[in-house]
């Protein structure tokens, strides 16, 4: 510790106080702390606050990024099929609800996005692609799904079909923003895994 003349002075412990700070924005405020020991009592004025960027707040609160109808290519017991859902995309997951009752009924599938790496329109010129989603369809590429891949040519992709070119753009923008949040605030927490019936 340096005194006002820049000379080294031994540190002195007077006391301590505790601040309870959460990861939520707090306006700058003034707090008076009284610290004391056997020899002296002093008062310290502390100015503190918490700034959380809008992007971080979106991640922490798992805010909704977009919601709309979405059709998903799903593995069936015999043959695959397109199933229509009401999709709610938040910062950390994609929740799929019954398309008729929407969010008034329990969620049907929850797709955690922690391992989502990209969202794109699959090439129409690729004759070896597993799923033909047409010009509006999107592929969601995940880095891994879990321990058991359903087939040898498993790509770990989820194929979705928006209702129109306009909603396809909205979904793409929301997914791209969500991926940017994942990259910025990535963590190593565990999730329940991606339903394999939704992956190809």
Coordinates of C-alpha atoms in Angstrom, one line a residue:
X1 CA 0.0 0.0 0.0
X2 CA 1.3 3.5 -0.9
X3 CA 0.8 6.7 1.1
X4 CA 0.1 10.1 -0.4
X5 CA 3.9 10.5 -1.0
X6 CA 4.2 7.2 -2.8
X7 CA 6.0 5.4 0.0
X8 CA 5.3 1.8 0.9
X9 CA 3.2 1.4 4.0
X10 CA 2.2 -1.9 5.6
X11 CA -1.4 -3.0 5.0
X12 CA -3.8 -2.7 7.9
X13 CA -6.9 -4.8 8.2
X14 CA -9.7 -2.8 9.7
X15 CA -12.8 -4.9 8.9
X16 CA -14.9 -6.2 6.1
X17 CA -18.4 -5.9 4.7
X18 CA -20.4 -8.0 2.3
X19 CA -22.1 -7.0 -0.9
X20 CA -24.8 -9.3 -2.4
X21 CA -24.5 -8.8 -6.2
X22 CA -26.6 -10.6 -8.8
X23 CA -26.1 -10.8 -12.5
X24 CA -28.8 -8.2 -13.1
X25 CA -28.5 -4.6 -14.0
X26 CA -28.2 -2.3 -11.0
X27 CA -28.0 1.5 -11.2
X28 CA -25.0 3.2 -9.7
X29 CA -25.6 3.8 -6.0
X30 CA -23.8 5.0 -2.9
X31 CA -23.3 2.8 0.1
X32 CA -21.7 3.8 3.5
X33 CA -19.8 1.0 5.2
X34 CA -18.6 1.2 8.8
X35 CA -15.5 -0.9 9.5
X36 CA -13.9 -1.3 12.8
X37 CA -11.3 -3.3 14.8
X38 CA -10.0 -3.0 18.3
X39 CA -8.1 0.2 17.6
X40 CA -10.2 2.2 15.3
X41 CA -13.5 2.7 13.5
X42 CA -13.7 4.1 10.0
X43 CA -16.4 4.8 7.4
X44 CA -15.9 4.1 3.7
X45 CA -18.1 5.4 1.0
X46 CA -18.5 2.9 -1.8
X47 CA -20.0 3.7 -5.2
X48 CA -21.1 0.5 -7.1
X49 CA -23.4 -0.7 -9.7
X50 CA -23.8 -3.6 -12.2
X51 CA -23.8 -3.2 -16.0
X52 CA -25.1 -6.2 -18.1
X53 CA -25.2 -5.8 -21.8
X54 CA -28.4 -6.4 -23.7
X55 CA -26.9 -9.5 -25.3
X56 CA -25.8 -10.9 -22.0
X57 CA -29.2 -10.2 -20.5
X58 CA -30.9 -12.0 -23.4
X59 CA -28.7 -15.1 -22.6
X60 CA -29.1 -15.0 -18.8
X61 CA -32.9 -14.6 -19.0
X62 CA -33.3 -17.0 -21.9
X63 CA -35.4 -14.5 -23.7
X64 CA -37.6 -15.3 -26.6
X65 CA -36.0 -14.6 -30.0
X66 CA -38.8 -15.7 -32.3
X67 CA -42.0 -17.8 -32.3
X68 CA -43.9 -19.1 -35.3
X69 CA -45.2 -22.2 -37.1
X70 CA -42.5 -24.6 -38.2
X71 CA -42.6 -28.0 -39.8
X72 CA -39.9 -30.5 -38.8
X73 CA -38.8 -33.7 -40.5
X74 CA -39.3 -36.4 -37.9
X75 CA -38.3 -40.1 -37.8
X76 CA -41.4 -42.3 -37.6
X77 CA -41.9 -45.8 -36.5
X78 CA -42.0 -47.0 -40.2
X79 CA -41.3 -44.0 -42.4
X80 CA -40.2 -40.4 -41.7
X81 CA -42.7 -37.7 -41.9
X82 CA -43.1 -33.9 -41.7
X83 CA -44.7 -32.7 -38.5
X84 CA -46.1 -29.3 -37.9
X85 CA -45.3 -27.5 -34.6
X86 CA -45.5 -24.1 -33.0
X87 CA -41.9 -23.3 -32.4
X88 CA -40.6 -21.0 -29.7
X89 CA -36.9 -20.1 -30.1
X90 CA -35.2 -18.7 -27.1
X91 CA -31.5 -18.0 -26.3
X92 CA -30.7 -21.5 -25.2
X93 CA -33.4 -23.8 -26.7
X94 CA -36.0 -24.4 -29.3
X95 CA -39.3 -25.6 -27.8
X96 CA -41.8 -27.3 -30.1
X97 CA -45.4 -27.2 -29.1
X98 CA -48.6 -28.7 -30.6
X99 CA -49.4 -26.5 -33.6
X100 CA -53.0 -26.1 -32.7
X101 CA -52.9 -25.5 -29.0
X102 CA -49.5 -23.7 -29.1
X103 CA -48.3 -22.8 -25.6
X104 CA -51.5 -23.7 -23.8
X105 CA -50.4 -27.3 -23.8
X106 CA -47.1 -28.8 -22.5
X107 CA -44.1 -28.7 -24.8
X108 CA -43.7 -31.7 -27.1
X109 CA -40.0 -31.5 -27.8
X110 CA -37.2 -29.4 -26.3
X111 CA -34.1 -29.0 -28.5
X112 CA -31.2 -27.5 -26.4
X113 CA -29.0 -25.3 -28.6
X114 CA -25.7 -25.5 -26.8
X115 CA -24.2 -27.7 -29.6
X116 CA -25.8 -25.8 -32.5
X117 CA -23.1 -24.6 -34.8
X118 CA -24.9 -23.3 -37.9
X119 CA -28.2 -22.8 -39.6
X120 CA -28.3 -22.7 -43.4
X121 CA -30.3 -23.4 -46.6
X122 CA -29.1 -26.8 -47.9
X123 CA -27.8 -26.8 -51.4
X124 CA -30.5 -27.8 -54.0
X125 CA -27.7 -29.1 -56.2
X126 CA -26.6 -31.7 -53.7
X127 CA -28.0 -35.0 -55.0
X128 CA -26.7 -36.9 -52.0
X129 CA -28.5 -34.9 -49.4
X130 CA -30.6 -37.0 -47.0
X131 CA -33.6 -34.7 -46.9
X132 CA -35.1 -32.5 -49.7
X133 CA -36.4 -29.4 -47.9
X134 CA -36.9 -27.3 -51.1
X135 CA -35.9 -23.6 -51.4
X136 CA -37.5 -22.6 -48.1
X137 CA -36.1 -25.3 -45.8
X138 CA -33.4 -24.9 -43.2
X139 CA -30.8 -27.3 -41.8
X140 CA -29.7 -26.9 -38.2
X141 CA -26.2 -28.3 -37.8
X142 CA -25.2 -29.7 -34.4
X143 CA -21.7 -30.7 -33.3
X144 CA -23.0 -33.9 -31.7
X145 CA -26.2 -35.4 -30.6
X146 CA -25.4 -38.1 -28.0
X147 CA -23.9 -41.5 -27.7
X148 CA -26.1 -43.4 -30.2
X149 CA -26.3 -42.3 -33.8
X150 CA -29.2 -43.9 -35.6
X151 CA -27.3 -44.7 -38.8
X152 CA -23.8 -44.8 -40.3
X153 CA -24.3 -41.7 -42.5
X154 CA -25.7 -39.6 -39.6
X155 CA -25.1 -35.9 -40.2
X156 CA -26.4 -34.6 -36.9
X157 CA -28.8 -32.2 -38.6
X158 CA -32.3 -31.1 -37.9
X159 CA -34.4 -30.2 -41.0
X160 CA -37.2 -27.6 -40.7
X161 CA -39.5 -26.0 -43.1
X162 CA -40.9 -22.5 -42.4
X163 CA -44.3 -21.5 -43.9
X164 CA -43.1 -18.8 -46.3
X165 CA -40.0 -17.0 -47.5
X166 CA -40.7 -14.2 -45.1
X167 CA -40.9 -16.4 -42.0
X168 CA -37.8 -18.4 -43.3
X169 CA -35.9 -15.1 -43.1
X170 CA -37.2 -14.4 -39.6
X171 CA -36.2 -17.9 -38.5
X172 CA -32.7 -17.6 -40.1
X173 CA -32.1 -14.2 -38.5
X174 CA -33.2 -15.4 -35.0
X175 CA -31.1 -18.6 -35.3
X176 CA -28.1 -16.7 -36.4
X177 CA -28.4 -14.3 -33.5
X178 CA -28.9 -17.2 -31.1
X179 CA -25.7 -18.9 -32.5
X180 CA -23.8 -15.7 -31.9
X181 CA -24.9 -15.7 -28.3
X182 CA -23.9 -19.3 -27.9
X183 CA -20.4 -18.5 -29.1
X184 CA -20.1 -15.4 -26.9
X185 CA -21.5 -16.9 -23.7
X186 CA -20.7 -20.6 -24.3
X187 CA -20.6 -22.7 -21.1
X188 CA -19.9 -26.4 -20.4
X189 CA -23.1 -27.1 -18.6
X190 CA -25.1 -30.3 -19.2
X191 CA -28.4 -30.5 -21.0
X192 CA -30.9 -33.2 -21.6
X193 CA -29.7 -34.0 -25.1
X194 CA -31.3 -33.5 -28.5
X195 CA -34.2 -35.8 -29.3
X196 CA -32.7 -38.2 -31.8
X197 CA -36.0 -38.6 -33.7
X198 CA -35.5 -35.0 -34.9
X199 CA -32.0 -35.5 -36.2
X200 CA -30.6 -37.0 -39.5

